[in-house]
């Protein structure tokens, strides 16, 4: 970085860089700038190299901070870059790769300096660095009236949309969500989404972008020039074959960085008099197949290929950020939600979500929450709840607890959610997780169809686990009271523990009851499991919290028990199932008491930004390819939140 510089160790001794950060003003028309930005320096491709680069840049940046109020050299560097960008399109068409190279290098230098500025300055001080201009000796030092920061951001947005290929953010937020940048909101969001959709691999590294090539002509000039040089800056070094460990783990840096930027922009808080335009764009975009007049009437709206976006979402759910994007679209964009729910290949989307929950031990809690809430939103739709039992799956390789040679998507969903509940009961004990798991099961319960034998068993096994836990807490409370007669010290809050367990037991009974009332004849395996463990339910028959809901279970258990007794003793499993299937057709529906339909709807908390903003920035910290962030400077989230 700097003329003739090719290694990080050369930066401190580079004469051109010393002049840039020195006390002497350098006019933006000076030939010095051509020399400064004519260097060959491969951007870092991993966080380790990025750290070394930043450590080398810090002393230079500190000198520039001190001298820039008099020299105005930083503003001159920005204006040199802006001048190069105005000619980029023409340069590409003319295959003028030198111009593209210099624009790339100028932007790379600005990026390195601004990153250090953000760490060391307040927002006001940072903005001033953009406003200082060259001034003559003895002048009063007035700053320029132009908003150079806004101009830079506007040009960067233009580059992103027109080129195919924490702490200090509020100052940029003010410029990018208002003013001239506002008009590019939809184009920027659309471009970032398409970058995510296309999942393009890196072009050759920037160090080789000026080697002569016989083939390709104009197309090569575009691909090798803009798509490699600027790609390197936009992806923070993730270009080409010189891959570091970050790029090996994520070979698609443009897709990843675009998605992270999109999530950051979408989760900016609203201003006092203006809503976040990026969130508006995300909530209102439509399918390219939508030809209605409304599709072009709304501000910030645009059209995108929903099929391509759906495919990318299905393929990328292994990452937190892709799951968070799916949640955002399902929750906030009614057009996308309707489209997703209309798909006949929902297994392509649901299976990756279930796999996240199945490997709950290996996932961070935020990723698990997002996956679970996605399921809850999907189960709000009755058509979804019916269709998942019609999709038959074979040999689910990641489900290792039991061989499932054939099972419906609905039964698999039930198994994974129940497993999540059981994990939560023994490990994290998070009431929020419990509530959402049970809500998803409750939403599905009326449409349970042909439950797999193992799924039916696990429903009853979960109830058995809850029953055992209930009895244990009840016994602890009783013993504690007996042993503390005359002792006035505070008692453990067993009453609260009992209330929580009884709420969960009540919900499980309601789920079983909902299935029996609405689809008993479709679920002989659940009836079989219920009869096999009928003694579990006896203790709750007279419990005041469960008496009403137990009436239907007692009716079903009594009805089928009587028919089995009439069929004789020593019945085989097959014979028992036959009796159950015939009995299900014979049981009068009016014998079961009607209860209100179980329906739960996901609603965000009152201040969702308290969860989402730290979560998004933790993803930037942990997932940004080629980025280094000093962990001691993190203020927005704890280091274990990612």
Coordinates of C-alpha atoms in Angstrom, one line a residue, residues 40-333:
X40 CA 0.6 -3.9 -6.0
X41 CA -0.7 -5.2 -2.6
X42 CA -2.9 -8.2 -2.2
X43 CA -5.7 -7.6 0.3
X44 CA -5.7 -9.8 3.4
X45 CA -7.8 -12.9 3.0
X46 CA -8.1 -13.9 6.7
X47 CA -8.4 -12.1 10.1
X48 CA -4.8 -12.8 11.1
X49 CA -3.4 -11.0 8.1
X50 CA -6.0 -8.2 8.6
X51 CA -4.8 -7.8 12.1
X52 CA -1.2 -7.4 11.0
X53 CA -2.2 -4.8 8.4
X54 CA -4.3 -2.8 10.9
X55 CA -1.4 -2.8 13.4
X56 CA 0.8 -1.4 10.7
X57 CA -1.7 1.2 9.6
X58 CA -2.5 2.5 13.2
X59 CA 0.6 4.7 13.6
X60 CA 0.2 6.1 10.1
X61 CA -3.5 6.9 10.8
X62 CA -2.6 8.6 14.1
X63 CA -0.2 10.9 12.3
X64 CA -2.9 11.7 9.7
X65 CA -5.5 12.4 12.4
X66 CA -3.0 14.9 14.0
X67 CA -2.0 16.6 10.7
X68 CA -5.1 16.3 8.6
X69 CA -6.8 19.5 10.1
X70 CA -4.0 21.5 8.5
X71 CA -3.1 19.4 5.5
X72 CA -6.6 18.2 4.4
X73 CA -4.8 15.3 2.7
X74 CA -7.4 12.7 3.8
X75 CA -10.1 14.7 2.0
X76 CA -7.9 15.0 -1.0
X77 CA -7.4 11.2 -1.1
X78 CA -11.2 10.8 -1.0
X79 CA -11.7 13.3 -3.8
X80 CA -9.0 11.5 -5.9
X81 CA -10.9 8.3 -5.5
X82 CA -14.2 10.0 -6.4
X83 CA -12.6 11.3 -9.5
X84 CA -11.5 7.9 -10.5
X85 CA -14.9 6.3 -9.9
X86 CA -16.6 8.8 -12.3
X87 CA -14.5 7.3 -15.1
X88 CA -14.8 3.7 -14.1
X89 CA -17.5 2.7 -16.5
X90 CA -15.7 4.3 -19.4
X91 CA -12.4 2.8 -18.3
X92 CA -14.0 -0.7 -18.2
X93 CA -15.5 -0.3 -21.7
X94 CA -12.1 0.9 -23.0
X95 CA -10.2 -1.8 -21.1
X96 CA -8.2 0.9 -19.3
X97 CA -7.2 -1.3 -16.4
X98 CA -4.7 1.2 -15.0
X99 CA -7.6 3.5 -14.0
X100 CA -9.5 0.6 -12.4
X101 CA -6.4 -0.4 -10.6
X102 CA -5.9 3.0 -9.1
X103 CA -9.5 3.3 -8.1
X104 CA -9.3 0.0 -6.3
X105 CA -6.1 1.0 -4.5
X106 CA -7.5 4.4 -3.4
X107 CA -10.6 2.7 -2.0
X108 CA -8.5 0.1 -0.2
X109 CA -6.4 2.9 1.4
X110 CA -9.6 4.8 2.5
X111 CA -11.0 1.6 3.9
X112 CA -7.9 0.9 6.0
X113 CA -7.7 4.4 7.4
X114 CA -11.5 4.8 8.1
X115 CA -11.5 1.5 10.0
X116 CA -8.8 2.9 12.4
X117 CA -10.6 6.3 12.5
X118 CA -13.8 4.7 13.8
X119 CA -11.9 3.0 16.6
X120 CA -10.1 6.1 17.7
X121 CA -12.6 8.9 17.3
X122 CA -16.0 10.1 18.2
X123 CA -18.7 10.5 15.5
X124 CA -18.2 14.3 15.4
X125 CA -14.4 14.0 15.1
X126 CA -14.7 11.4 12.4
X127 CA -17.0 13.6 10.3
X128 CA -14.5 16.5 10.7
X129 CA -11.8 14.4 9.1
X130 CA -13.9 14.3 6.0
X131 CA -14.4 18.1 6.0
X132 CA -10.9 19.4 6.4
X133 CA -9.4 20.9 3.3
X134 CA -6.0 22.2 2.2
X135 CA -5.5 25.7 3.6
X136 CA -2.9 28.3 3.1
X137 CA -0.6 29.4 6.0
X138 CA -2.2 32.0 8.2
X139 CA -5.8 31.2 7.1
X140 CA -8.6 30.7 9.5
X141 CA -9.0 27.0 8.7
X142 CA -12.6 27.0 7.5
X143 CA -13.7 23.6 6.3
X144 CA -15.4 23.0 3.0
X145 CA -19.2 23.1 2.7
X146 CA -19.4 19.9 0.7
X147 CA -20.5 16.8 2.5
X148 CA -17.6 14.5 1.4
X149 CA -18.8 11.6 3.6
X150 CA -22.2 11.6 1.9
X151 CA -20.5 11.8 -1.5
X152 CA -18.3 8.9 -0.7
X153 CA -21.2 6.7 0.5
X154 CA -23.2 7.7 -2.5
X155 CA -20.4 6.6 -4.8
X156 CA -19.9 3.3 -2.9
X157 CA -23.6 2.5 -3.3
X158 CA -23.4 3.3 -7.0
X159 CA -20.4 1.0 -7.3
X160 CA -22.3 -1.8 -5.6
X161 CA -25.5 -1.5 -7.6
X162 CA -23.9 -0.8 -11.0
X163 CA -20.9 -3.2 -10.8
X164 CA -21.9 -6.9 -11.4
X165 CA -19.8 -9.1 -9.8
X166 CA -21.0 -0.9 16.1
X167 CA -19.6 2.0 17.4
X168 CA -18.9 4.4 14.6
X169 CA -21.8 3.3 12.4
X170 CA -24.4 6.0 13.3
X171 CA -22.6 8.7 11.4
X172 CA -22.8 6.6 8.2
X173 CA -26.4 5.6 9.0
X174 CA -27.4 9.3 8.9
X175 CA -26.0 9.7 5.4
X176 CA -27.0 6.4 3.9
X177 CA -30.7 6.5 5.1
X178 CA -31.3 10.1 4.0
X179 CA -30.3 12.5 1.4
X180 CA -29.1 11.4 -2.1
X181 CA -28.4 7.8 -0.9
X182 CA -32.0 7.4 -0.1
X183 CA -33.0 7.2 -3.8
X184 CA -30.7 4.2 -4.2
X185 CA -32.2 2.2 -1.3
X186 CA -34.2 -0.3 -3.4
X187 CA -31.3 -0.8 -5.9
X188 CA -28.9 -1.5 -3.1
X189 CA -31.1 -4.0 -1.3
X190 CA -31.9 -5.7 -4.6
X191 CA -28.2 -6.0 -5.5
X192 CA -27.3 -7.4 -2.1
X193 CA -30.0 -10.0 -2.4
X194 CA -28.9 -11.0 -5.9
X195 CA -25.3 -11.3 -4.6
X196 CA -26.6 -13.7 -2.0
X197 CA -28.7 -15.6 -4.6
X198 CA -25.9 -16.0 -7.1
X199 CA -23.4 -17.4 -4.7
X200 CA -20.5 -16.5 -7.0
X201 CA -17.0 -17.7 -6.4
X202 CA -14.1 -15.2 -6.4
X203 CA -12.5 -14.1 -9.6
X204 CA -8.7 -14.2 -9.8
X205 CA -6.8 -12.2 -7.2
X206 CA -6.2 -8.5 -7.7
X207 CA -2.5 -8.9 -8.0
X208 CA -3.0 -10.6 -11.3
X209 CA -5.7 -8.4 -12.8
X210 CA -3.3 -6.6 -15.0
X211 CA -1.4 -9.5 -16.6
X212 CA -2.1 -9.5 -20.3
X213 CA -4.7 -11.9 -21.5
X214 CA -5.4 -12.7 -25.2
X215 CA -8.9 -14.0 -24.6
X216 CA -12.0 -12.3 -23.4
X217 CA -11.7 -8.7 -24.9
X218 CA -14.1 -6.3 -23.3
X219 CA -15.7 -9.0 -21.2
X220 CA -12.4 -9.8 -19.6
X221 CA -11.8 -6.1 -19.0
X222 CA -15.0 -6.0 -17.0
X223 CA -14.5 -9.3 -15.2
X224 CA -10.8 -8.9 -14.5
X225 CA -10.9 -5.2 -13.8
X226 CA -14.0 -4.2 -11.8
X227 CA -15.1 -7.7 -10.7
X228 CA -11.6 -8.6 -9.3
X229 CA -10.2 -5.3 -8.2
X230 CA -13.3 -3.9 -6.6
X231 CA -14.4 -7.3 -5.5
X232 CA -11.3 -7.5 -3.3
X233 CA -12.3 -4.3 -1.5
X234 CA -16.0 -5.0 -1.2
X235 CA -15.3 -8.6 0.1
X236 CA -12.5 -7.3 2.3
X237 CA -9.8 -9.3 0.6
X238 CA -11.8 -12.4 -0.2
X239 CA -10.5 -12.8 -3.8
X240 CA -8.7 -15.4 -5.8
X241 CA -6.6 -18.4 -5.2
X242 CA -4.4 -17.0 -2.4
X243 CA -7.0 -18.1 0.1
X244 CA -6.5 -17.8 3.9
X245 CA -8.3 -19.9 6.4
X246 CA -11.3 -17.6 6.5
X247 CA -11.9 -18.0 2.8
X248 CA -11.4 -21.8 3.0
X249 CA -14.3 -21.9 5.5
X250 CA -16.3 -19.5 3.4
X251 CA -15.4 -19.6 -0.3
X252 CA -18.2 -17.2 -1.2
X253 CA -17.1 -13.9 0.4
X254 CA -19.2 -11.6 -1.8
X255 CA -22.4 -13.5 -1.0
X256 CA -21.5 -13.5 2.7
X257 CA -20.5 -9.9 3.0
X258 CA -23.5 -8.8 1.0
X259 CA -25.8 -10.7 3.3
X260 CA -24.1 -9.3 6.4
X261 CA -24.4 -5.7 5.1
X262 CA -28.0 -6.3 4.2
X263 CA -28.8 -7.5 7.7
X264 CA -27.0 -4.5 9.3
X265 CA -28.9 -2.1 7.1
X266 CA -32.2 -3.8 7.7
X267 CA -31.8 -3.6 11.5
X268 CA -30.9 0.1 11.7
X269 CA -33.3 1.8 14.1
X270 CA -35.8 4.2 12.8
X271 CA -35.1 7.9 13.0
X272 CA -37.4 10.4 14.9
X273 CA -39.2 11.4 11.8
X274 CA -38.3 8.7 9.2
X275 CA -38.6 4.9 9.1
X276 CA -35.6 2.8 8.1
X277 CA -35.9 2.8 4.3
X278 CA -33.9 -0.5 4.0
X279 CA -36.4 -2.3 6.2
X280 CA -39.2 -0.8 4.1
X281 CA -37.5 -2.2 0.9
X282 CA -37.1 -5.6 2.5
X283 CA -40.8 -5.7 3.6
X284 CA -42.3 -4.7 0.3
X285 CA -40.4 -6.2 -2.6
X286 CA -42.3 -8.5 -4.9
X287 CA -41.9 -11.4 -7.2
X288 CA -40.8 -10.7 -10.8
X289 CA -43.9 -12.7 -11.8
X290 CA -46.1 -10.1 -10.1
X291 CA -47.5 -7.9 -12.8
X292 CA -50.0 -6.0 -10.7
X293 CA -50.0 -2.2 -10.7
X294 CA -49.3 -2.2 -7.0
X295 CA -45.9 -3.7 -7.6
X296 CA -44.6 -0.5 -9.0
X297 CA -46.6 2.0 -6.9
X298 CA -44.8 1.9 -3.6
X299 CA -41.6 3.8 -2.8
X300 CA -38.6 1.6 -2.1
X301 CA -40.2 -1.4 -3.7
X302 CA -38.7 -3.6 -6.4
X303 CA -39.1 -7.0 -7.9
X304 CA -36.9 -10.0 -7.6
X305 CA -37.0 -13.6 -8.7
X306 CA -38.7 -15.4 -5.7
X307 CA -37.8 -18.9 -7.0
X308 CA -34.1 -18.0 -7.1
X309 CA -34.2 -16.5 -3.7
X310 CA -36.1 -19.5 -2.2
X311 CA -33.5 -21.8 -3.7
X312 CA -30.6 -19.9 -2.2
X313 CA -32.4 -19.8 1.2
X314 CA -32.8 -23.5 1.1
X315 CA -29.2 -24.1 0.3
X316 CA -27.6 -21.7 2.8
X317 CA -29.3 -22.4 6.1
X318 CA -26.1 -23.7 7.7
X319 CA -25.2 -20.1 8.5
X320 CA -26.8 -17.9 11.1
X321 CA -27.1 -15.0 8.7
X322 CA -29.0 -17.0 6.1
X323 CA -31.4 -18.2 8.8
X324 CA -31.8 -14.7 10.1
X325 CA -32.6 -13.5 6.5
X326 CA -35.2 -16.2 6.2
X327 CA -36.8 -15.2 9.5
X328 CA -36.8 -11.5 8.4
X329 CA -38.5 -12.3 5.1
X330 CA -41.1 -14.7 6.6
X331 CA -41.9 -12.2 9.4
X332 CA -41.8 -8.9 7.6
X333 CA -42.5 -9.6 3.9

